[in-house]
Amino acid sequence: MKILLIEDERPLAVAVTRILAELGWQVTWQGDGAKGYQTALNEEFDLVILDVMLPFKSGWDILSDLRAARRIMPILMLTALEEVDDKVKGLELGADDYLPKPFDVSELLARVKALMRRDKLNKGQVVRIADLEIDLKTRQVMRGGKLVALTRREYDLLEALASNEGRILSRETIQERVWTDEESFSNTVDVFIGTLRKKIDAPFDKKLIHTVHGFGYVLKMDPN
């Protein structure tokens, strides 16, 4: 497994690199944002560990530009910032997880392993439900043969529903699976369900995303 670490704090970078290398992972370290971005763009990695506060190019910009370039590797953000708005910003730009500094090494390892495990399960799989097709490797979504453009969070929500086709997911379950930070808002799921429906269901007669009042949401064929 290849990991790219973009972190300008040398002692931290050396420690993280050593720990990950001891577990058998190949780690590439870049100490500034511009070089880190070019490395992530031009080489293949299984995971990127990305600091926010970097010289020459910020972690926010790296994250945004990588997703715009359709680089879909998992990205774990590291930051000393603890404001809720900063967490939301990173996740909405396309981060897969968020770890505030200072952090315990065991927590870092747990999150790295979880992201790699999820990515491994997703690669090479295609989910088809009615005329909806989700390519879990490329994160491309099509409905009725037409490409559907989704934000990172909308895609994650759709994937969670599709991987549990026919099963009702509560709002709490969706939050735990899609929003890995603990400070998502009470109406976050409802808001994103609404935006997802506009793209997945609104243009089509057959609806796939259904509300089960008092329980949550389910993705399944419309019986009507």
CSV table of N, CA and C in Angstrom, one decimal, residues 39-188:
chain,number,residue,atom,x,y,z
A,39,THR,N,2.7,15.7,-6.5
A,39,THR,CA,3.0,14.3,-6.3
A,39,THR,C,1.7,13.5,-6.3
A,40,ALA,N,0.7,14.0,-5.6
A,40,ALA,CA,-0.6,13.4,-5.6
A,40,ALA,C,-1.3,13.3,-6.9
A,41,LEU,N,-1.0,14.3,-7.8
A,41,LEU,CA,-1.7,14.4,-9.1
A,41,LEU,C,-1.0,13.5,-10.1
A,42,ASN,N,0.3,13.3,-9.9
A,42,ASN,CA,1.1,12.6,-11.0
A,42,ASN,C,1.4,11.1,-10.6
A,43,GLU,N,1.2,10.7,-9.4
A,43,GLU,CA,1.5,9.3,-9.0
A,43,GLU,C,0.2,8.7,-8.4
A,44,GLU,N,0.3,7.4,-8.3
A,44,GLU,CA,-0.9,6.6,-7.7
A,44,GLU,C,-0.6,6.3,-6.3
A,45,PHE,N,-1.6,6.7,-5.4
A,45,PHE,CA,-1.5,6.4,-4.0
A,45,PHE,C,-2.8,5.7,-3.5
A,46,ASP,N,-2.7,4.9,-2.5
A,46,ASP,CA,-3.9,4.3,-1.9
A,46,ASP,C,-4.5,5.2,-0.9
A,47,LEU,N,-3.8,6.2,-0.4
A,47,LEU,CA,-4.3,7.1,0.6
A,47,LEU,C,-3.4,8.3,0.7
A,48,VAL,N,-4.1,9.5,0.9
A,48,VAL,CA,-3.3,10.7,1.1
A,48,VAL,C,-3.7,11.2,2.5
A,49,ILE,N,-2.6,11.5,3.3
A,49,ILE,CA,-2.8,12.1,4.7
A,49,ILE,C,-2.4,13.6,4.5
A,50,LEU,N,-3.3,14.5,4.6
A,50,LEU,CA,-3.1,15.9,4.2
A,50,LEU,C,-3.3,16.9,5.3
A,51,ASP,N,-2.3,17.6,5.6
A,51,ASP,CA,-2.4,18.7,6.6
A,51,ASP,C,-3.1,19.9,5.9
A,52,VAL,N,-3.7,20.7,6.7
A,52,VAL,CA,-4.4,21.9,6.2
A,52,VAL,C,-3.5,23.1,6.0
A,53,MET,N,-2.7,23.4,7.1
A,53,MET,CA,-1.9,24.6,7.1
A,53,MET,C,-0.5,24.2,6.5
A,54,LEU,N,-0.3,24.5,5.2
A,54,LEU,CA,0.9,24.2,4.5
A,54,LEU,C,1.5,25.4,3.8
A,55,PRO,N,2.8,25.4,3.6
A,55,PRO,CA,3.4,26.5,2.8
A,55,PRO,C,3.1,26.3,1.3
A,56,PHE,N,3.0,27.4,0.5
A,56,PHE,CA,2.9,27.4,-0.9
A,56,PHE,C,1.5,27.0,-1.5
A,57,LYS,N,0.8,26.0,-0.9
A,57,LYS,CA,-0.5,25.6,-1.3
A,57,LYS,C,-1.2,25.0,-0.1
A,58,SER,N,-2.3,25.5,0.3
A,58,SER,CA,-3.0,25.0,1.5
A,58,SER,C,-3.6,23.7,1.2
A,59,GLY,N,-3.9,23.0,2.3
A,59,GLY,CA,-4.6,21.7,2.2
A,59,GLY,C,-6.0,21.8,1.6
A,60,TRP,N,-6.7,22.9,1.9
A,60,TRP,CA,-8.0,23.1,1.3
A,60,TRP,C,-7.9,23.1,-0.2
A,61,ASP,N,-6.9,23.9,-0.7
A,61,ASP,CA,-6.7,24.0,-2.2
A,61,ASP,C,-6.3,22.7,-2.8
A,62,ILE,N,-5.4,22.0,-2.1
A,62,ILE,CA,-5.0,20.7,-2.6
A,62,ILE,C,-6.2,19.7,-2.7
A,63,LEU,N,-7.0,19.7,-1.6
A,63,LEU,CA,-8.1,18.8,-1.6
A,63,LEU,C,-9.1,19.1,-2.7
A,64,SER,N,-9.4,20.4,-2.8
A,64,SER,CA,-10.4,20.9,-3.9
A,64,SER,C,-9.9,20.5,-5.3
A,65,ASP,N,-8.6,20.8,-5.5
A,65,ASP,CA,-8.0,20.6,-6.9
A,65,ASP,C,-7.9,19.1,-7.2
A,66,LEU,N,-7.6,18.3,-6.2
A,66,LEU,CA,-7.5,16.9,-6.5
A,66,LEU,C,-8.9,16.3,-6.9
A,67,ARG,N,-9.9,16.7,-6.1
A,67,ARG,CA,-11.2,16.2,-6.5
A,67,ARG,C,-11.7,16.8,-7.8
A,68,ALA,N,-11.3,18.0,-8.1
A,68,ALA,CA,-11.7,18.6,-9.4
A,68,ALA,C,-11.0,17.8,-10.6
A,69,ALA,N,-9.8,17.3,-10.3
A,69,ALA,CA,-9.1,16.5,-11.3
A,69,ALA,C,-9.5,15.0,-11.2
A,70,ARG,N,-10.6,14.7,-10.5
A,70,ARG,CA,-11.1,13.4,-10.4
A,70,ARG,C,-10.1,12.3,-9.8
A,71,ARG,N,-9.3,12.8,-8.9
A,71,ARG,CA,-8.5,11.9,-8.1
A,71,ARG,C,-9.3,11.4,-7.0
A,72,ILE,N,-9.6,10.1,-6.9
A,72,ILE,CA,-10.6,9.6,-6.0
A,72,ILE,C,-10.0,8.8,-4.8
A,73,MET,N,-8.7,8.8,-4.7
A,73,MET,CA,-8.1,8.1,-3.5
A,73,MET,C,-8.6,8.7,-2.2
A,74,PRO,N,-8.8,7.9,-1.1
A,74,PRO,CA,-9.2,8.4,0.2
A,74,PRO,C,-8.2,9.5,0.7
A,75,ILE,N,-8.8,10.5,1.3
A,75,ILE,CA,-8.0,11.6,1.8
A,75,ILE,C,-8.4,11.8,3.3
A,76,LEU,N,-7.4,11.8,4.2
A,76,LEU,CA,-7.5,12.0,5.6
A,76,LEU,C,-6.9,13.3,5.9
A,77,MET,N,-7.7,14.3,6.4
A,77,MET,CA,-7.2,15.6,6.8
A,77,MET,C,-6.7,15.7,8.2
A,78,LEU,N,-5.5,16.3,8.3
A,78,LEU,CA,-4.9,16.6,9.7
A,78,LEU,C,-4.9,18.1,9.9
A,79,THR,N,-5.4,18.6,11.0
A,79,THR,CA,-5.4,20.0,11.2
A,79,THR,C,-5.5,20.3,12.7
A,80,ALA,N,-4.9,21.5,13.0
A,80,ALA,CA,-5.0,22.0,14.4
A,80,ALA,C,-6.2,22.8,14.6
A,81,LEU,N,-7.0,23.0,13.5
A,81,LEU,CA,-8.2,23.8,13.6
A,81,LEU,C,-9.3,22.9,14.2
A,82,GLU,N,-10.1,23.4,15.1
A,82,GLU,CA,-11.1,22.6,15.7
A,82,GLU,C,-12.5,23.2,15.6
A,83,GLU,N,-12.7,24.2,14.8
A,83,GLU,CA,-14.0,24.8,14.6
A,83,GLU,C,-14.8,23.9,13.7
A,84,VAL,N,-16.1,23.8,14.1
A,84,VAL,CA,-17.1,23.0,13.3
A,84,VAL,C,-17.1,23.4,11.8
A,85,ASP,N,-17.0,24.7,11.5
A,85,ASP,CA,-17.1,25.2,10.2
A,85,ASP,C,-15.9,24.6,9.4
A,86,ASP,N,-14.7,24.5,10.0
A,86,ASP,CA,-13.6,24.0,9.3
A,86,ASP,C,-13.7,22.5,9.0
A,87,LYS,N,-14.3,21.8,9.9
A,87,LYS,CA,-14.5,20.4,9.7
A,87,LYS,C,-15.5,20.2,8.5
A,88,VAL,N,-16.6,21.0,8.6
A,88,VAL,CA,-17.6,20.9,7.5
A,88,VAL,C,-17.0,21.2,6.2
A,89,LYS,N,-16.1,22.3,6.1
A,89,LYS,CA,-15.5,22.7,4.9
A,89,LYS,C,-14.7,21.6,4.3
A,90,GLY,N,-13.8,20.9,5.1
A,90,GLY,CA,-13.0,19.9,4.6
A,90,GLY,C,-13.8,18.7,4.1
A,91,LEU,N,-14.8,18.3,4.8
A,91,LEU,CA,-15.7,17.2,4.4
A,91,LEU,C,-16.5,17.5,3.1
A,92,GLU,N,-16.9,18.7,3.0
A,92,GLU,CA,-17.7,19.1,1.9
A,92,GLU,C,-16.8,19.2,0.6
A,93,LEU,N,-15.6,19.6,0.8
A,93,LEU,CA,-14.6,19.7,-0.3
A,93,LEU,C,-14.2,18.3,-0.8
A,94,GLY,N,-14.5,17.2,0.0
A,94,GLY,CA,-14.2,15.9,-0.5
A,94,GLY,C,-13.3,15.1,0.4
A,95,ALA,N,-13.0,15.5,1.6
A,95,ALA,CA,-12.2,14.7,2.5
A,95,ALA,C,-13.0,13.5,2.9
A,96,ASP,N,-12.4,12.4,3.2
A,96,ASP,CA,-13.0,11.2,3.6
A,96,ASP,C,-13.1,11.1,5.1
A,97,ASP,N,-12.1,11.7,5.8
A,97,ASP,CA,-12.1,11.7,7.3
A,97,ASP,C,-11.3,12.9,7.7
A,98,TYR,N,-11.4,13.2,9.0
A,98,TYR,CA,-10.9,14.4,9.6
A,98,TYR,C,-10.3,14.1,11.0
A,99,LEU,N,-9.0,14.4,11.2
A,99,LEU,CA,-8.4,14.1,12.5
A,99,LEU,C,-7.7,15.4,13.0
A,100,PRO,N,-8.2,16.0,14.1
A,100,PRO,CA,-7.6,17.2,14.7
A,100,PRO,C,-6.3,16.9,15.4
A,101,LYS,N,-5.4,17.8,15.4
A,101,LYS,CA,-4.2,17.7,16.2
A,101,LYS,C,-4.4,18.3,17.5
A,102,PRO,N,-3.7,17.9,18.5
A,102,PRO,CA,-2.8,16.7,18.5
A,102,PRO,C,-3.7,15.4,18.6
A,103,PHE,N,-3.1,14.3,18.0
A,103,PHE,CA,-3.9,13.1,18.0
A,103,PHE,C,-3.0,11.9,18.5
A,104,ASP,N,-3.7,10.9,19.0
A,104,ASP,CA,-3.1,9.7,19.4
A,104,ASP,C,-2.7,8.8,18.2
A,105,VAL,N,-1.6,8.2,18.3
A,105,VAL,CA,-1.1,7.4,17.1
A,105,VAL,C,-2.1,6.3,16.9
A,106,SER,N,-2.6,5.7,17.9
A,106,SER,CA,-3.6,4.6,17.7
A,106,SER,C,-4.8,5.0,16.9
A,107,GLU,N,-5.3,6.2,17.2
A,107,GLU,CA,-6.4,6.7,16.5
A,107,GLU,C,-6.1,7.0,15.0
A,108,LEU,N,-4.9,7.5,14.7
A,108,LEU,CA,-4.5,7.7,13.3
A,108,LEU,C,-4.5,6.4,12.6
A,109,LEU,N,-3.9,5.4,13.2
A,109,LEU,CA,-3.8,4.1,12.6
A,109,LEU,C,-5.2,3.5,12.4
A,110,ALA,N,-6.0,3.6,13.3
A,110,ALA,CA,-7.4,3.1,13.2
A,110,ALA,C,-8.1,3.7,12.0
A,111,ARG,N,-7.9,5.0,11.8
A,111,ARG,CA,-8.6,5.7,10.7
A,111,ARG,C,-8.0,5.4,9.4
A,112,VAL,N,-6.7,5.2,9.4
A,112,VAL,CA,-6.0,4.9,8.1
A,112,VAL,C,-6.5,3.5,7.7
A,113,LYS,N,-6.5,2.5,8.6
A,113,LYS,CA,-6.9,1.2,8.3
A,113,LYS,C,-8.4,1.1,7.8
A,114,ALA,N,-9.2,1.9,8.5
A,114,ALA,CA,-10.6,1.9,8.1
A,114,ALA,C,-10.8,2.5,6.7
A,115,LEU,N,-10.1,3.5,6.4
A,115,LEU,CA,-10.2,4.1,5.0
A,115,LEU,C,-9.7,3.2,4.0
A,116,MET,N,-8.6,2.5,4.2
A,116,MET,CA,-8.1,1.6,3.3
A,116,MET,C,-9.0,0.4,3.1
A,117,ARG,N,-9.5,-0.1,4.2
A,117,ARG,CA,-10.4,-1.3,4.1
A,117,ARG,C,-11.7,-0.9,3.3
A,118,ARG,N,-12.2,0.3,3.5
A,118,ARG,CA,-13.4,0.7,2.8
A,118,ARG,C,-13.1,0.9,1.3
A,119,ASP,N,-11.9,1.4,1.0
A,119,ASP,CA,-11.6,1.6,-0.4
A,119,ASP,C,-11.3,0.3,-1.1
A,120,LYS,N,-10.7,-0.6,-0.4
A,120,LYS,CA,-10.5,-1.9,-1.0
A,120,LYS,C,-11.8,-2.7,-1.4
A,121,LEU,N,-12.8,-2.6,-0.5
A,121,LEU,CA,-14.1,-3.2,-0.7
A,121,LEU,C,-14.8,-2.6,-1.9
A,122,ASN,N,-14.6,-1.3,-2.0
A,122,ASN,CA,-15.3,-0.5,-3.1
A,122,ASN,C,-14.8,-0.7,-4.5
A,123,LYS,N,-13.5,-1.0,-4.6
A,123,LYS,CA,-12.8,-1.0,-5.9
A,123,LYS,C,-13.4,-2.1,-6.8
A,124,GLY,N,-13.6,-1.8,-8.0
A,124,GLY,CA,-14.0,-2.9,-9.0
A,124,GLY,C,-15.5,-3.3,-8.9
A,125,GLN,N,-16.3,-2.6,-8.1
A,125,GLN,CA,-17.7,-3.0,-7.9
A,125,GLN,C,-18.6,-2.0,-8.6
A,126,VAL,N,-19.7,-2.5,-9.2
A,126,VAL,CA,-20.7,-1.7,-9.7
A,126,VAL,C,-22.0,-2.1,-9.1
A,127,VAL,N,-22.8,-1.1,-8.6
A,127,VAL,CA,-24.1,-1.4,-8.0
A,127,VAL,C,-25.2,-1.0,-9.0
A,128,ARG,N,-26.1,-1.8,-9.3
A,128,ARG,CA,-27.2,-1.5,-10.3
A,128,ARG,C,-28.5,-1.7,-9.6
A,129,ILE,N,-29.3,-0.7,-9.6
A,129,ILE,CA,-30.7,-0.8,-9.0
A,129,ILE,C,-31.6,-0.1,-10.0
A,130,ALA,N,-32.5,-0.9,-10.6
A,130,ALA,CA,-33.4,-0.4,-11.7
A,130,ALA,C,-32.5,0.2,-12.7
A,131,ASP,N,-32.7,1.4,-13.1
A,131,ASP,CA,-31.9,2.1,-14.2
A,131,ASP,C,-30.8,2.9,-13.6
A,132,LEU,N,-30.5,2.8,-12.3
A,132,LEU,CA,-29.5,3.5,-11.6
A,132,LEU,C,-28.2,2.6,-11.5
A,133,GLU,N,-27.1,3.2,-11.9
A,133,GLU,CA,-25.8,2.5,-11.9
A,133,GLU,C,-24.8,3.3,-11.2
A,134,ILE,N,-24.1,2.7,-10.2
A,134,ILE,CA,-23.1,3.3,-9.4
A,134,ILE,C,-21.8,2.6,-9.6
A,135,ASP,N,-20.8,3.2,-10.2
A,135,ASP,CA,-19.5,2.6,-10.3
A,135,ASP,C,-18.7,3.0,-9.0
A,136,LEU,N,-18.4,2.0,-8.1
A,136,LEU,CA,-17.8,2.3,-6.9
A,136,LEU,C,-16.3,2.6,-7.0
A,137,LYS,N,-15.7,2.3,-8.1
A,137,LYS,CA,-14.3,2.5,-8.3
A,137,LYS,C,-14.1,4.0,-8.8
A,138,THR,N,-14.9,4.4,-9.8
A,138,THR,CA,-14.7,5.7,-10.4
A,138,THR,C,-15.6,6.7,-9.7
A,139,ARG,N,-16.6,6.2,-8.9
A,139,ARG,CA,-17.6,7.1,-8.2
A,139,ARG,C,-18.5,7.8,-9.3
A,140,GLN,N,-18.6,7.1,-10.4
A,140,GLN,CA,-19.5,7.7,-11.5
A,140,GLN,C,-20.9,7.1,-11.3
A,141,VAL,N,-21.9,8.0,-11.4
A,141,VAL,CA,-23.3,7.6,-11.2
A,141,VAL,C,-24.1,7.9,-12.5
A,142,MET,N,-24.9,7.0,-12.9
A,142,MET,CA,-25.7,7.1,-14.1
A,142,MET,C,-27.1,6.7,-13.8
A,143,ARG,N,-28.1,7.4,-14.3
A,143,ARG,CA,-29.5,7.1,-14.2
A,143,ARG,C,-30.2,7.2,-15.6
A,144,GLY,N,-30.8,6.1,-16.0
A,144,GLY,CA,-31.4,6.1,-17.3
A,144,GLY,C,-30.4,6.3,-18.4
A,145,GLY,N,-29.2,5.9,-18.2
A,145,GLY,CA,-28.1,6.0,-19.2
A,145,GLY,C,-27.5,7.4,-19.3
A,146,LYS,N,-27.9,8.3,-18.4
A,146,LYS,CA,-27.3,9.6,-18.4
A,146,LYS,C,-26.5,9.9,-17.1
A,147,LEU,N,-25.4,10.5,-17.3
A,147,LEU,CA,-24.5,10.8,-16.2
A,147,LEU,C,-25.1,11.8,-15.2
A,148,VAL,N,-25.0,11.5,-13.9
A,148,VAL,CA,-25.5,12.4,-12.9
A,148,VAL,C,-24.3,12.9,-12.1
A,149,ALA,N,-24.2,14.2,-12.1
A,149,ALA,CA,-23.1,14.9,-11.4
A,149,ALA,C,-23.5,15.1,-9.9
A,150,LEU,N,-22.7,14.5,-9.0
A,150,LEU,CA,-23.0,14.6,-7.6
A,150,LEU,C,-21.8,15.2,-6.9
A,151,THR,N,-22.0,15.9,-5.8
A,151,THR,CA,-21.0,16.3,-4.9
A,151,THR,C,-20.4,15.1,-4.2
A,152,ARG,N,-19.3,15.3,-3.5
A,152,ARG,CA,-18.7,14.2,-2.8
A,152,ARG,C,-19.6,13.7,-1.7
A,153,ARG,N,-20.3,14.5,-1.0
A,153,ARG,CA,-21.1,14.1,0.1
A,153,ARG,C,-22.4,13.5,-0.4
A,154,GLU,N,-23.0,14.0,-1.5
A,154,GLU,CA,-24.1,13.4,-2.1
A,154,GLU,C,-23.8,12.0,-2.6
A,155,TYR,N,-22.7,11.8,-3.2
A,155,TYR,CA,-22.3,10.5,-3.6
A,155,TYR,C,-22.2,9.5,-2.4
A,156,ASP,N,-21.5,9.9,-1.3
A,156,ASP,CA,-21.4,9.1,-0.2
A,156,ASP,C,-22.7,8.7,0.4
A,157,LEU,N,-23.7,9.6,0.4
A,157,LEU,CA,-25.0,9.3,0.9
A,157,LEU,C,-25.7,8.3,0.0
A,158,LEU,N,-25.6,8.5,-1.3
A,158,LEU,CA,-26.2,7.6,-2.3
A,158,LEU,C,-25.6,6.2,-2.1
A,159,GLU,N,-24.3,6.1,-2.0
A,159,GLU,CA,-23.6,4.8,-1.8
A,159,GLU,C,-24.1,4.1,-0.6
A,160,ALA,N,-24.2,4.8,0.5
A,160,ALA,CA,-24.7,4.2,1.7
A,160,ALA,C,-26.1,3.7,1.6
A,161,LEU,N,-27.0,4.4,0.9
A,161,LEU,CA,-28.3,3.9,0.7
A,161,LEU,C,-28.3,2.7,-0.3
A,162,ALA,N,-27.6,2.8,-1.4
A,162,ALA,CA,-27.6,1.8,-2.4
A,162,ALA,C,-27.0,0.5,-1.9
A,163,SER,N,-26.0,0.6,-1.0
A,163,SER,CA,-25.3,-0.7,-0.5
A,163,SER,C,-26.3,-1.3,0.5
A,164,ASN,N,-27.3,-0.7,0.9
A,164,ASN,CA,-28.4,-1.3,1.8
A,164,ASN,C,-29.7,-1.3,1.1
A,165,GLU,N,-29.7,-1.6,-0.2
A,165,GLU,CA,-31.0,-1.6,-1.0
A,165,GLU,C,-32.1,-2.3,-0.3
A,166,GLY,N,-33.2,-1.7,-0.2
A,166,GLY,CA,-34.4,-2.3,0.5
A,166,GLY,C,-34.4,-2.2,2.0
A,167,ARG,N,-33.3,-1.8,2.6
A,167,ARG,CA,-33.2,-1.7,4.0
A,167,ARG,C,-33.4,-0.3,4.5
A,168,ILE,N,-34.2,-0.1,5.5
A,168,ILE,CA,-34.4,1.3,6.0
A,168,ILE,C,-33.2,1.7,6.9
A,169,LEU,N,-32.7,2.9,6.6
A,169,LEU,CA,-31.6,3.4,7.4
A,169,LEU,C,-32.1,4.6,8.1
A,170,SER,N,-31.9,4.6,9.4
A,170,SER,CA,-32.3,5.8,10.2
A,170,SER,C,-31.4,6.9,10.0
A,171,ARG,N,-31.8,8.1,10.4
A,171,ARG,CA,-31.0,9.3,10.2
A,171,ARG,C,-29.6,9.1,11.0
A,172,GLU,N,-29.7,8.5,12.2
A,172,GLU,CA,-28.6,8.3,13.0
A,172,GLU,C,-27.6,7.4,12.3
A,173,THR,N,-28.1,6.3,11.7
A,173,THR,CA,-27.2,5.4,11.0
A,173,THR,C,-26.5,6.0,9.8
A,174,ILE,N,-27.3,6.8,9.1
A,174,ILE,CA,-26.7,7.5,7.9
A,174,ILE,C,-25.6,8.5,8.4
A,175,GLN,N,-25.9,9.2,9.4
A,175,GLN,CA,-24.9,10.2,9.9
A,175,GLN,C,-23.6,9.4,10.3
A,176,GLU,N,-23.7,8.3,11.0
A,176,GLU,CA,-22.5,7.6,11.4
A,176,GLU,C,-21.7,7.0,10.2
A,177,ARG,N,-22.4,6.7,9.1
A,177,ARG,CA,-21.8,6.1,8.0
A,177,ARG,C,-21.2,7.1,7.0
A,178,VAL,N,-21.9,8.2,6.9
A,178,VAL,CA,-21.5,9.2,5.9
A,178,VAL,C,-20.8,10.4,6.5
A,179,TRP,N,-21.2,10.8,7.7
A,179,TRP,CA,-20.5,11.9,8.3
A,179,TRP,C,-19.7,11.4,9.5
A,180,THR,N,-18.4,11.3,9.2
A,180,THR,CA,-17.5,10.6,10.2
A,180,THR,C,-17.2,11.6,11.4
A,181,ASP,N,-17.4,12.9,11.2
A,181,ASP,CA,-17.2,13.8,12.3
A,181,ASP,C,-18.4,13.7,13.2
A,182,GLU,N,-18.3,14.0,14.5
A,182,GLU,CA,-19.4,13.8,15.4
A,182,GLU,C,-20.2,15.1,15.5
A,183,GLU,N,-19.9,16.1,14.8
A,183,GLU,CA,-20.6,17.4,15.0
A,183,GLU,C,-21.4,17.8,13.8
A,184,SER,N,-21.9,16.8,13.0
A,184,SER,CA,-22.8,17.1,12.0
A,184,SER,C,-24.1,17.6,12.6
A,185,PHE,N,-24.9,18.4,11.9
A,185,PHE,CA,-26.1,19.0,12.4
A,185,PHE,C,-27.3,18.1,12.3
A,186,SER,N,-28.3,18.4,13.1
A,186,SER,CA,-29.5,17.5,13.3
A,186,SER,C,-30.2,17.3,11.9
A,187,ASN,N,-30.2,18.4,11.1
A,187,ASN,CA,-31.0,18.3,9.9
A,187,ASN,C,-30.1,18.0,8.6
A,188,THR,N,-28.8,17.7,8.9
A,188,THR,CA,-27.9,17.5,7.8
A,188,THR,C,-28.4,16.4,6.8
